[in-house]
Amino acid sequence: MAKRFVGREAIFRGKSLFELCCNLKNFGEGRVVYRHNLRRFPEPSYYRLTTVEPDMSDTERLGGQAWGEKVYRGLQEGVSQIDAGYKTDWWLVPKEAEEEFCKITAVMDKKPQPPSHIPCPPLLELMVRSESVEADRKTQEDPLMLPLLIDKARRRKSAKNKDGS
């Protein structure tokens, strides 16, 4: 019977991680794999597999657990569990090309930090300047700047409330 596809075309190109590993000696421990959608970055992103435990009862080879040394956009992040092993987006790097593929030529820039001060809103600036004229205080000619305070604890609390915990 022919398969009939309904809906959008899948964005994934490749095989699941466990489908690849089941065809390799020692389930591919020590080999380099990468997700196809991470090739959009100029920096290399890949895993060097350390432990793979595929679910052999799954006929489609989509289940299991895997751990590997993670390199994301040129930054080594240590050994971590691979959560997206079931996605059919994984590619195996040939042994001959591993050394060339794993060369780190560029590293992701650090996250930009927000500014410490921001310009005062125009209406508030007019109010401050008019109050200073009335009080005979000297004002500066350049725009007034307000310190920017970001409450990260409040952001974490709101995220927890959305999760229901």
mmCIF file of C-alpha atoms in Angstrom:
data_model
loop_
_atom_site.group_PDB
_atom_site.id
_atom_site.type_symbol
_atom_site.label_atom_id
_atom_site.label_comp_id
_atom_site.label_asym_id
_atom_site.label_seq_id
_atom_site.Cartn_x
_atom_site.Cartn_y
_atom_site.Cartn_z
ATOM 1 C CA MET A 1 0.000 0.000 0.000
ATOM 2 C CA ALA A 2 1.380 3.409 -0.929
ATOM 3 C CA LYS A 3 1.892 6.064 1.728
ATOM 4 C CA ARG A 4 -0.128 9.206 1.337
ATOM 5 C CA PHE A 5 1.342 12.344 2.864
ATOM 6 C CA VAL A 6 -0.921 15.020 4.281
ATOM 7 C CA GLY A 7 0.136 18.469 5.457
ATOM 8 C CA ARG A 8 3.396 20.329 5.199
ATOM 9 C CA GLU A 9 6.590 18.797 3.976
ATOM 10 C CA ALA A 10 9.011 17.915 6.779
ATOM 11 C CA ILE A 11 11.877 20.316 7.414
ATOM 12 C CA PHE A 12 14.201 17.517 8.518
ATOM 13 C CA ARG A 13 16.762 16.010 6.164
ATOM 14 C CA GLY A 14 18.591 12.921 7.336
ATOM 15 C CA LYS A 15 18.095 10.020 9.742
ATOM 16 C CA SER A 16 17.396 9.765 13.441
ATOM 17 C CA LEU A 17 20.457 9.525 15.659
ATOM 18 C CA PHE A 18 19.589 6.009 16.767
ATOM 19 C CA GLU A 19 18.996 4.871 13.197
ATOM 20 C CA LEU A 20 22.565 5.971 12.404
ATOM 21 C CA CYS A 21 24.070 4.482 15.554
ATOM 22 C CA CYS A 22 22.438 1.051 15.161
ATOM 23 C CA ASN A 23 24.425 0.570 11.939
ATOM 24 C CA LEU A 24 27.793 1.412 13.550
ATOM 25 C CA LYS A 25 30.266 -0.582 15.620
ATOM 26 C CA ASN A 26 29.768 0.001 19.393
ATOM 27 C CA PHE A 27 26.720 2.104 18.498
ATOM 28 C CA GLY A 28 28.984 4.831 17.125
ATOM 29 C CA GLU A 29 30.810 5.723 20.346
ATOM 30 C CA GLY A 30 33.604 8.163 19.512
ATOM 31 C CA ARG A 31 32.075 9.201 16.175
ATOM 32 C CA VAL A 32 31.052 12.741 15.214
ATOM 33 C CA VAL A 33 27.429 13.550 14.334
ATOM 34 C CA TYR A 34 25.645 16.832 13.641
ATOM 35 C CA ARG A 35 22.147 18.124 13.064
ATOM 36 C CA HIS A 36 21.515 19.443 9.586
ATOM 37 C CA ASN A 37 19.629 22.532 10.781
ATOM 38 C CA LEU A 38 22.706 23.683 12.782
ATOM 39 C CA ARG A 39 24.729 23.999 9.566
ATOM 40 C CA ARG A 40 23.164 27.440 9.072
ATOM 41 C CA PHE A 41 25.723 28.912 11.500
ATOM 42 C CA PRO A 42 29.270 29.705 10.321
ATOM 43 C CA GLU A 43 30.717 28.154 13.506
ATOM 44 C CA PRO A 44 30.841 24.347 13.809
ATOM 45 C CA SER A 45 28.183 22.591 15.919
ATOM 46 C CA TYR A 46 28.411 18.852 16.520
ATOM 47 C CA TYR A 47 28.469 16.022 19.077
ATOM 48 C CA ARG A 48 31.223 13.461 19.614
ATOM 49 C CA LEU A 49 29.251 10.472 20.916
ATOM 50 C CA THR A 50 30.325 8.992 24.260
ATOM 51 C CA THR A 51 27.426 6.666 25.146
ATOM 52 C CA VAL A 52 24.476 5.507 23.047
ATOM 53 C CA GLU A 53 21.638 3.275 24.273
ATOM 54 C CA PRO A 54 19.086 2.803 21.462
ATOM 55 C CA ASP A 55 15.665 1.347 22.209
ATOM 56 C CA MET A 56 15.924 -1.907 20.268
ATOM 57 C CA SER A 57 12.198 -2.651 20.691
ATOM 58 C CA ASP A 58 11.331 0.419 18.599
ATOM 59 C CA THR A 59 11.036 -0.757 14.992
ATOM 60 C CA GLU A 60 11.532 2.736 13.570
ATOM 61 C CA ARG A 61 14.721 3.309 15.644
ATOM 62 C CA LEU A 62 13.557 6.677 16.968
ATOM 63 C CA GLY A 63 13.896 5.997 20.698
ATOM 64 C CA GLY A 64 16.755 5.677 23.126
ATOM 65 C CA GLN A 65 19.236 7.763 25.056
ATOM 66 C CA ALA A 66 22.540 9.232 23.951
ATOM 67 C CA TRP A 67 25.288 11.346 25.497
ATOM 68 C CA GLY A 68 28.106 13.182 23.812
ATOM 69 C CA GLU A 69 30.657 15.964 24.009
ATOM 70 C CA LYS A 70 28.737 18.966 22.724
ATOM 71 C CA VAL A 71 30.295 21.723 20.647
ATOM 72 C CA TYR A 72 27.773 24.468 19.880
ATOM 73 C CA ARG A 73 28.829 27.273 17.543
ATOM 74 C CA GLY A 74 32.496 26.692 18.312
ATOM 75 C CA LEU A 75 32.113 26.624 22.120
ATOM 76 C CA GLN A 76 32.775 23.326 23.897
ATOM 77 C CA GLU A 77 30.001 22.690 26.402
ATOM 78 C CA GLY A 78 31.160 19.349 27.856
ATOM 79 C CA VAL A 79 29.338 16.035 27.971
ATOM 80 C CA SER A 80 25.557 16.348 27.882
ATOM 81 C CA GLN A 81 22.552 14.224 27.063
ATOM 82 C CA ILE A 82 21.297 14.509 23.502
ATOM 83 C CA ASP A 83 17.585 15.288 23.709
ATOM 84 C CA ALA A 84 16.781 15.516 19.988
ATOM 85 C CA GLY A 85 17.982 12.055 18.972
ATOM 86 C CA TYR A 86 14.529 11.073 17.710
ATOM 87 C CA LYS A 87 14.452 13.851 15.103
ATOM 88 C CA THR A 88 15.295 12.730 11.588
ATOM 89 C CA ASP A 89 17.824 15.489 11.088
ATOM 90 C CA TRP A 90 21.124 13.790 12.007
ATOM 91 C CA TRP A 91 24.147 13.257 9.778
ATOM 92 C CA LEU A 92 27.268 11.198 10.412
ATOM 93 C CA VAL A 93 30.657 12.685 9.587
ATOM 94 C CA PRO A 94 32.902 10.169 7.745
ATOM 95 C CA LYS A 95 35.982 9.133 9.751
ATOM 96 C CA GLU A 96 38.300 10.596 7.106
ATOM 97 C CA ALA A 97 36.613 14.008 7.339
ATOM 98 C CA GLU A 98 36.267 14.218 11.145
ATOM 99 C CA GLU A 99 39.504 16.109 11.729
ATOM 100 C CA GLU A 100 38.691 18.734 9.093
ATOM 101 C CA PHE A 101 35.055 19.001 10.227
ATOM 102 C CA CYS A 102 35.956 19.499 13.908
ATOM 103 C CA LYS A 103 38.425 22.334 13.312
ATOM 104 C CA ILE A 104 37.161 25.371 15.184
ATOM 105 C CA THR A 105 37.928 28.412 13.058
ATOM 106 C CA ALA A 106 35.292 30.743 14.490
ATOM 107 C CA VAL A 107 33.588 31.061 17.865
ATOM 108 C CA MET A 108 30.153 32.521 18.554
ATOM 109 C CA ASP A 109 30.235 36.041 19.962
ATOM 110 C CA LYS A 110 29.119 36.459 23.538
ATOM 111 C CA LYS A 111 25.582 37.672 24.112
ATOM 112 C CA PRO A 112 25.391 41.455 23.886
ATOM 113 C CA GLN A 113 24.921 43.164 27.251
ATOM 114 C CA PRO A 114 22.113 45.689 27.643
ATOM 115 C CA PRO A 115 23.161 49.324 28.176
ATOM 116 C CA SER A 116 23.578 50.576 31.748
ATOM 117 C CA HIS A 117 21.692 53.836 31.012
ATOM 118 C CA ILE A 118 18.884 54.773 28.635
ATOM 119 C CA PRO A 119 17.663 58.193 27.447
ATOM 120 C CA CYS A 120 14.943 59.786 29.502
ATOM 121 C CA PRO A 121 11.477 59.875 27.858
ATOM 122 C CA PRO A 122 10.861 63.295 26.234
ATOM 123 C CA LEU A 123 7.898 64.303 28.394
ATOM 124 C CA LEU A 124 9.685 63.355 31.619
ATOM 125 C CA GLU A 125 12.765 65.261 30.479
ATOM 126 C CA LEU A 126 10.641 68.385 29.857
ATOM 127 C CA MET A 127 9.093 68.069 33.305
ATOM 128 C CA VAL A 128 12.494 67.689 35.014
ATOM 129 C CA ARG A 129 13.927 70.640 33.109
ATOM 130 C CA SER A 130 10.926 72.888 33.912
ATOM 131 C CA GLU A 131 11.112 71.933 37.613
ATOM 132 C CA SER A 132 14.828 72.709 37.685
ATOM 133 C CA VAL A 133 14.210 76.145 36.073
ATOM 134 C CA GLU A 134 11.558 76.900 38.703
ATOM 135 C CA ALA A 135 13.927 75.858 41.498
ATOM 136 C CA ASP A 136 16.799 77.866 39.926
ATOM 137 C CA ARG A 137 18.969 74.776 39.542
ATOM 138 C CA LYS A 138 21.491 74.364 36.784
ATOM 139 C CA THR A 139 20.626 71.674 34.190
ATOM 140 C CA GLN A 140 22.812 69.925 31.720
ATOM 141 C CA GLU A 141 22.364 70.513 28.011
ATOM 142 C CA ASP A 142 22.828 66.893 26.910
ATOM 143 C CA PRO A 143 19.867 64.495 27.180
ATOM 144 C CA LEU A 144 19.083 63.149 30.631
ATOM 145 C CA MET A 145 19.963 59.493 31.140
ATOM 146 C CA LEU A 146 18.196 57.034 33.443
ATOM 147 C CA PRO A 147 19.885 53.935 34.901
ATOM 148 C CA LEU A 148 18.524 50.714 33.409
ATOM 149 C CA LEU A 149 17.765 48.071 36.026
ATOM 150 C CA ILE A 150 16.702 44.613 34.855
ATOM 151 C CA ASP A 151 15.043 42.443 37.490
ATOM 152 C CA LYS A 152 16.053 38.925 36.431
ATOM 153 C CA ALA A 153 14.481 37.336 39.517
ATOM 154 C CA ARG A 154 11.071 38.685 38.541
ATOM 155 C CA ARG A 155 11.460 37.242 35.027
ATOM 156 C CA ARG A 156 12.225 33.804 36.495
ATOM 157 C CA LYS A 157 9.198 34.010 38.815
ATOM 158 C CA SER A 158 6.852 34.849 35.938
ATOM 159 C CA ALA A 159 8.227 31.935 33.902
ATOM 160 C CA LYS A 160 7.587 29.575 36.828
ATOM 161 C CA ASN A 161 4.013 30.837 37.173
ATOM 162 C CA LYS A 162 3.334 30.102 33.501
ATOM 163 C CA ASP A 163 4.601 26.512 33.963
ATOM 164 C CA GLY A 164 2.156 26.028 36.817
ATOM 165 C CA SER A 165 4.759 25.361 39.491
#
